[in-house]
Amino acid sequence: MTPVFSSELLLGLLRAAAKSEVEICGILRARGARIVRADPAANVAVDPARHFEIDPAALLGAYRDARTPGAADIAGWYHSHPGGRPDPSPTDAARADPDGRLWLIVGHGVARLWRAVADGAVHGRFDPVCFAVADDRDEAENAKHIEKSRLAVQMDPTGRTLSSVRERDMSR
Ligand SMILES: [Zn+2]
């Protein structure tokens, strides 16, 4: 199942990350493959410019909410790398449980998706994940004709549109 994001949701995170000197972070909620929300949480890390730690109260609240019937699942987490690439750091790998959850990382105006697994290709903990982007929230909710998946998207300088990043451009 290819995770589907709305461009609105991704642009919101990319814009918030671009404005912040500390790592922004939060919780991704999904219905099936569709990421329906990115709930921001306070970053309570000791050095929030270089690390993130989702406010435990927000985590607890999300777990509790996800257990109520009909609520969106906890698909994973997002955080940003101010001034850095959207690739998992060794610290991210050390702190990630190999639980199959998604990690959306935003950095340099680019968003990439990863999955925390036991034998990952990156730092032994993360595999890159292809995802699809729908033009708006309704489309993402009712995704029918979304086939195109990509490994990374970037925000244009106006902060209004997204485009795919070619794979060869990501390794630079
Ligand atoms: Zn990180």
PDB file of C-alpha atoms and ligand atoms in Angstrom:
ATOM      1  CA  MET A   1       0.000   0.000   0.000  1.00  0.00           C
ATOM      2  CA  THR A   2       1.529   3.279  -1.113  1.00  0.00           C
ATOM      3  CA  PRO A   3       0.980   5.997   1.485  1.00  0.00           C
ATOM      4  CA  VAL A   4      -0.967   8.940   0.067  1.00  0.00           C
ATOM      5  CA  PHE A   5      -0.480  12.512   1.264  1.00  0.00           C
ATOM      6  CA  SER A   6      -2.349  15.621   0.211  1.00  0.00           C
ATOM      7  CA  SER A   7      -0.102  18.330  -1.206  1.00  0.00           C
ATOM      8  CA  GLU A   8      -1.750  20.691   1.280  1.00  0.00           C
ATOM      9  CA  LEU A   9      -0.511  18.617   4.219  1.00  0.00           C
ATOM     10  CA  LEU A  10       3.038  18.303   2.843  1.00  0.00           C
ATOM     11  CA  LEU A  11       3.282  21.981   1.951  1.00  0.00           C
ATOM     12  CA  GLY A  12       2.088  22.904   5.429  1.00  0.00           C
ATOM     13  CA  LEU A  13       4.894  20.855   6.974  1.00  0.00           C
ATOM     14  CA  LEU A  14       7.510  22.137   4.522  1.00  0.00           C
ATOM     15  CA  ARG A  15       6.523  25.744   5.224  1.00  0.00           C
ATOM     16  CA  ALA A  16       6.481  25.222   9.000  1.00  0.00           C
ATOM     17  CA  ALA A  17       9.902  23.560   8.837  1.00  0.00           C
ATOM     18  CA  ALA A  18      11.372  26.348   6.705  1.00  0.00           C
ATOM     19  CA  LYS A  19      10.310  28.939   9.275  1.00  0.00           C
ATOM     20  CA  SER A  20      11.633  27.079  12.294  1.00  0.00           C
ATOM     21  CA  GLU A  21      15.130  27.121  13.737  1.00  0.00           C
ATOM     22  CA  VAL A  22      14.356  24.061  15.814  1.00  0.00           C
ATOM     23  CA  GLU A  23      13.197  20.683  14.596  1.00  0.00           C
ATOM     24  CA  ILE A  24       9.438  20.605  14.237  1.00  0.00           C
ATOM     25  CA  CYS A  25       7.768  17.297  15.001  1.00  0.00           C
ATOM     26  CA  GLY A  26       4.431  15.607  15.256  1.00  0.00           C
ATOM     27  CA  ILE A  27       2.246  12.607  14.669  1.00  0.00           C
ATOM     28  CA  LEU A  28       0.960  11.266  11.342  1.00  0.00           C
ATOM     29  CA  ARG A  29      -2.563   9.893  11.446  1.00  0.00           C
ATOM     30  CA  ALA A  30      -3.971   7.687   8.695  1.00  0.00           C
ATOM     31  CA  ARG A  31      -7.033   5.915   7.440  1.00  0.00           C
ATOM     32  CA  GLY A  32      -5.736   2.967   5.483  1.00  0.00           C
ATOM     33  CA  ALA A  33      -3.024   4.262   3.155  1.00  0.00           C
ATOM     34  CA  ARG A  34      -4.210   7.851   3.349  1.00  0.00           C
ATOM     35  CA  ILE A  35      -2.401  10.179   5.706  1.00  0.00           C
ATOM     36  CA  VAL A  36      -5.267  12.349   6.860  1.00  0.00           C
ATOM     37  CA  ARG A  37      -3.549  14.507   9.470  1.00  0.00           C
ATOM     38  CA  ALA A  38      -0.181  15.660  10.696  1.00  0.00           C
ATOM     39  CA  ASP A  39      -0.705  16.741  14.284  1.00  0.00           C
ATOM     40  CA  PRO A  40       2.019  19.079  15.506  1.00  0.00           C
ATOM     41  CA  ALA A  41       3.556  18.371  18.906  1.00  0.00           C
ATOM     42  CA  ALA A  42       5.984  20.254  21.080  1.00  0.00           C
ATOM     43  CA  ASN A  43       9.630  19.247  20.618  1.00  0.00           C
ATOM     44  CA  VAL A  44      10.818  18.611  24.161  1.00  0.00           C
ATOM     45  CA  ALA A  45      14.376  17.539  23.254  1.00  0.00           C
ATOM     46  CA  VAL A  46      17.162  19.116  25.312  1.00  0.00           C
ATOM     47  CA  ASP A  47      18.739  20.465  22.106  1.00  0.00           C
ATOM     48  CA  PRO A  48      15.727  20.957  19.790  1.00  0.00           C
ATOM     49  CA  ALA A  49      17.864  22.522  17.044  1.00  0.00           C
ATOM     50  CA  ARG A  50      19.574  19.170  16.531  1.00  0.00           C
ATOM     51  CA  HIS A  51      17.189  16.555  17.913  1.00  0.00           C
ATOM     52  CA  PHE A  52      13.538  15.993  18.432  1.00  0.00           C
ATOM     53  CA  GLU A  53      11.464  14.340  21.063  1.00  0.00           C
ATOM     54  CA  ILE A  54       7.698  14.415  20.729  1.00  0.00           C
ATOM     55  CA  ASP A  55       6.027  15.723  23.867  1.00  0.00           C
ATOM     56  CA  PRO A  56       5.089  12.550  25.810  1.00  0.00           C
ATOM     57  CA  ALA A  57       1.703  14.045  26.677  1.00  0.00           C
ATOM     58  CA  ALA A  58       0.923  14.460  22.970  1.00  0.00           C
ATOM     59  CA  LEU A  59       2.011  10.860  22.330  1.00  0.00           C
ATOM     60  CA  LEU A  60      -0.130   9.547  25.128  1.00  0.00           C
ATOM     61  CA  GLY A  61      -3.096  11.548  23.889  1.00  0.00           C
ATOM     62  CA  ALA A  62      -2.626  10.233  20.346  1.00  0.00           C
ATOM     63  CA  TYR A  63      -2.419   6.600  21.479  1.00  0.00           C
ATOM     64  CA  ARG A  64      -5.509   7.062  23.583  1.00  0.00           C
ATOM     65  CA  ASP A  65      -7.407   8.778  20.761  1.00  0.00           C
ATOM     66  CA  ALA A  66      -6.372   6.136  18.200  1.00  0.00           C
ATOM     67  CA  ARG A  67      -8.009   3.462  20.338  1.00  0.00           C
ATOM     68  CA  THR A  68     -11.454   5.056  20.102  1.00  0.00           C
ATOM     69  CA  PRO A  69     -13.657   3.409  17.455  1.00  0.00           C
ATOM     70  CA  GLY A  70     -13.455   5.084  14.062  1.00  0.00           C
ATOM     71  CA  ALA A  71     -10.414   7.166  14.935  1.00  0.00           C
ATOM     72  CA  ALA A  72      -7.500   7.510  12.511  1.00  0.00           C
ATOM     73  CA  ASP A  73      -4.535   5.200  13.153  1.00  0.00           C
ATOM     74  CA  ILE A  74      -1.104   6.369  14.204  1.00  0.00           C
ATOM     75  CA  ALA A  75       0.844   5.883  10.978  1.00  0.00           C
ATOM     76  CA  GLY A  76       4.090   7.347  12.270  1.00  0.00           C
ATOM     77  CA  TRP A  77       5.929  10.556  12.977  1.00  0.00           C
ATOM     78  CA  TYR A  78       7.324  13.567  11.218  1.00  0.00           C
ATOM     79  CA  HIS A  79      10.192  15.861  12.064  1.00  0.00           C
ATOM     80  CA  SER A  80      12.439  18.364  10.331  1.00  0.00           C
ATOM     81  CA  HIS A  81      16.174  18.851   9.927  1.00  0.00           C
ATOM     82  CA  PRO A  82      16.788  22.612   9.978  1.00  0.00           C
ATOM     83  CA  GLY A  83      19.451  23.243   7.358  1.00  0.00           C
ATOM     84  CA  GLY A  84      19.939  19.526   6.793  1.00  0.00           C
ATOM     85  CA  ARG A  85      18.983  16.800   4.381  1.00  0.00           C
ATOM     86  CA  PRO A  86      15.730  14.854   4.823  1.00  0.00           C
ATOM     87  CA  ASP A  87      17.627  11.642   5.521  1.00  0.00           C
ATOM     88  CA  PRO A  88      17.571   9.814   8.857  1.00  0.00           C
ATOM     89  CA  SER A  89      20.475  10.666  11.134  1.00  0.00           C
ATOM     90  CA  PRO A  90      22.327   8.053  13.186  1.00  0.00           C
ATOM     91  CA  THR A  91      20.497   9.514  16.203  1.00  0.00           C
ATOM     92  CA  ASP A  92      17.147   8.973  14.480  1.00  0.00           C
ATOM     93  CA  ALA A  93      18.156   5.355  13.845  1.00  0.00           C
ATOM     94  CA  ALA A  94      19.270   4.823  17.431  1.00  0.00           C
ATOM     95  CA  ARG A  95      15.967   6.129  18.754  1.00  0.00           C
ATOM     96  CA  ALA A  96      13.597   4.470  16.256  1.00  0.00           C
ATOM     97  CA  ASP A  97      11.746   1.326  17.193  1.00  0.00           C
ATOM     98  CA  PRO A  98      11.712  -1.146  14.287  1.00  0.00           C
ATOM     99  CA  ASP A  99       7.926  -1.157  14.399  1.00  0.00           C
ATOM    100  CA  GLY A 100       7.192  -0.543  10.721  1.00  0.00           C
ATOM    101  CA  ARG A 101       5.943   2.966  11.376  1.00  0.00           C
ATOM    102  CA  LEU A 102       6.482   5.759   8.880  1.00  0.00           C
ATOM    103  CA  TRP A 103       8.992   8.556   9.431  1.00  0.00           C
ATOM    104  CA  LEU A 104       8.459  11.631   7.315  1.00  0.00           C
ATOM    105  CA  ILE A 105      11.544  13.839   7.368  1.00  0.00           C
ATOM    106  CA  VAL A 106      11.633  17.361   6.005  1.00  0.00           C
ATOM    107  CA  GLY A 107      14.823  19.254   5.267  1.00  0.00           C
ATOM    108  CA  HIS A 108      16.153  21.732   2.696  1.00  0.00           C
ATOM    109  CA  GLY A 109      12.601  22.158   1.397  1.00  0.00           C
ATOM    110  CA  VAL A 110      12.405  18.443   0.588  1.00  0.00           C
ATOM    111  CA  ALA A 111      10.181  15.790   2.158  1.00  0.00           C
ATOM    112  CA  ARG A 112      11.153  12.113   2.211  1.00  0.00           C
ATOM    113  CA  LEU A 113       9.393   9.143   3.702  1.00  0.00           C
ATOM    114  CA  TRP A 114      11.026   6.277   5.547  1.00  0.00           C
ATOM    115  CA  ARG A 115       9.919   3.186   7.384  1.00  0.00           C
ATOM    116  CA  ALA A 116      11.530   2.051  10.640  1.00  0.00           C
ATOM    117  CA  VAL A 117      12.410  -1.621  10.236  1.00  0.00           C
ATOM    118  CA  ALA A 118      14.784  -4.145  11.811  1.00  0.00           C
ATOM    119  CA  ASP A 119      17.124  -4.484   8.817  1.00  0.00           C
ATOM    120  CA  GLY A 120      16.928  -1.121   7.138  1.00  0.00           C
ATOM    121  CA  ALA A 121      19.134   0.077   4.299  1.00  0.00           C
ATOM    122  CA  VAL A 122      19.985   3.322   6.134  1.00  0.00           C
ATOM    123  CA  HIS A 123      21.803   3.024   9.460  1.00  0.00           C
ATOM    124  CA  GLY A 124      20.343  -0.492   9.697  1.00  0.00           C
ATOM    125  CA  ARG A 125      16.993   0.973  10.704  1.00  0.00           C
ATOM    126  CA  PHE A 126      15.256   2.805   7.835  1.00  0.00           C
ATOM    127  CA  ASP A 127      14.061   1.889   4.353  1.00  0.00           C
ATOM    128  CA  PRO A 128      13.022   4.609   1.894  1.00  0.00           C
ATOM    129  CA  VAL A 129       9.291   4.517   1.105  1.00  0.00           C
ATOM    130  CA  CYS A 130       7.613   5.654  -2.107  1.00  0.00           C
ATOM    131  CA  PHE A 131       4.546   7.776  -1.567  1.00  0.00           C
ATOM    132  CA  ALA A 132       1.857   9.418  -3.646  1.00  0.00           C
ATOM    133  CA  VAL A 133       0.644  12.986  -3.519  1.00  0.00           C
ATOM    134  CA  ALA A 134      -2.912  14.070  -4.240  1.00  0.00           C
ATOM    135  CA  ASP A 135      -3.608  17.644  -5.244  1.00  0.00           C
ATOM    136  CA  ASP A 136      -5.962  18.359  -2.423  1.00  0.00           C
ATOM    137  CA  ARG A 137      -7.265  16.897   0.770  1.00  0.00           C
ATOM    138  CA  ASP A 138     -10.500  15.556  -0.742  1.00  0.00           C
ATOM    139  CA  GLU A 139      -8.564  13.760  -3.406  1.00  0.00           C
ATOM    140  CA  ALA A 140      -6.291  12.231  -0.808  1.00  0.00           C
ATOM    141  CA  GLU A 141      -9.298  11.110   1.205  1.00  0.00           C
ATOM    142  CA  ASN A 142     -10.954   9.512  -1.790  1.00  0.00           C
ATOM    143  CA  ALA A 143      -7.853   8.450  -3.654  1.00  0.00           C
ATOM    144  CA  LYS A 144      -8.882   6.580  -6.760  1.00  0.00           C
ATOM    145  CA  HIS A 145      -6.679   7.724  -9.574  1.00  0.00           C
ATOM    146  CA  ILE A 146      -3.451   8.344  -7.780  1.00  0.00           C
ATOM    147  CA  GLU A 147      -0.820   6.124  -9.264  1.00  0.00           C
ATOM    148  CA  LYS A 148       2.285   8.194  -9.452  1.00  0.00           C
ATOM    149  CA  SER A 149       4.523   7.550  -6.508  1.00  0.00           C
ATOM    150  CA  ARG A 150       7.800   9.213  -5.741  1.00  0.00           C
ATOM    151  CA  LEU A 151      10.639   9.031  -3.250  1.00  0.00           C
ATOM    152  CA  ALA A 152      10.822  12.721  -2.453  1.00  0.00           C
ATOM    153  CA  VAL A 153       9.024  15.972  -3.131  1.00  0.00           C
ATOM    154  CA  GLN A 154      10.278  19.520  -2.871  1.00  0.00           C
ATOM    155  CA  MET A 155       8.552  22.818  -2.320  1.00  0.00           C
ATOM    156  CA  ASP A 156       9.058  25.545  -4.892  1.00  0.00           C
ATOM    157  CA  PRO A 157      10.528  28.869  -3.652  1.00  0.00           C
ATOM    158  CA  THR A 158       7.057  30.449  -3.382  1.00  0.00           C
ATOM    159  CA  GLY A 159       6.009  27.693  -0.956  1.00  0.00           C
ATOM    160  CA  ARG A 160       2.890  27.008  -2.989  1.00  0.00           C
ATOM    161  CA  THR A 161       3.605  23.991  -5.147  1.00  0.00           C
ATOM    162  CA  LEU A 162       5.344  20.646  -4.909  1.00  0.00           C
ATOM    163  CA  SER A 163       7.412  18.797  -7.444  1.00  0.00           C
ATOM    164  CA  SER A 164       9.122  15.434  -7.517  1.00  0.00           C
ATOM    165  CA  VAL A 165      12.815  15.207  -6.828  1.00  0.00           C
ATOM    166  CA  ARG A 166      14.691  13.014  -9.261  1.00  0.00           C
ATOM    167  CA  GLU A 167      16.497  10.157  -7.627  1.00  0.00           C
ATOM    168  CA  ARG A 168      19.882  11.178  -8.964  1.00  0.00           C
ATOM    169  CA  ASP A 169      19.450  14.627  -7.435  1.00  0.00           C
ATOM    170  CA  MET A 170      18.897  13.170  -4.003  1.00  0.00           C
ATOM    171  CA  SER A 171      22.314  11.625  -3.658  1.00  0.00           C
ATOM    172  CA  ARG A 172      24.161  14.897  -4.105  1.00  0.00           C
TER     173      ARG A 172
HETATM  174 ZN    ZN B   1      16.224  13.491  12.370  1.00  0.00          ZN
END
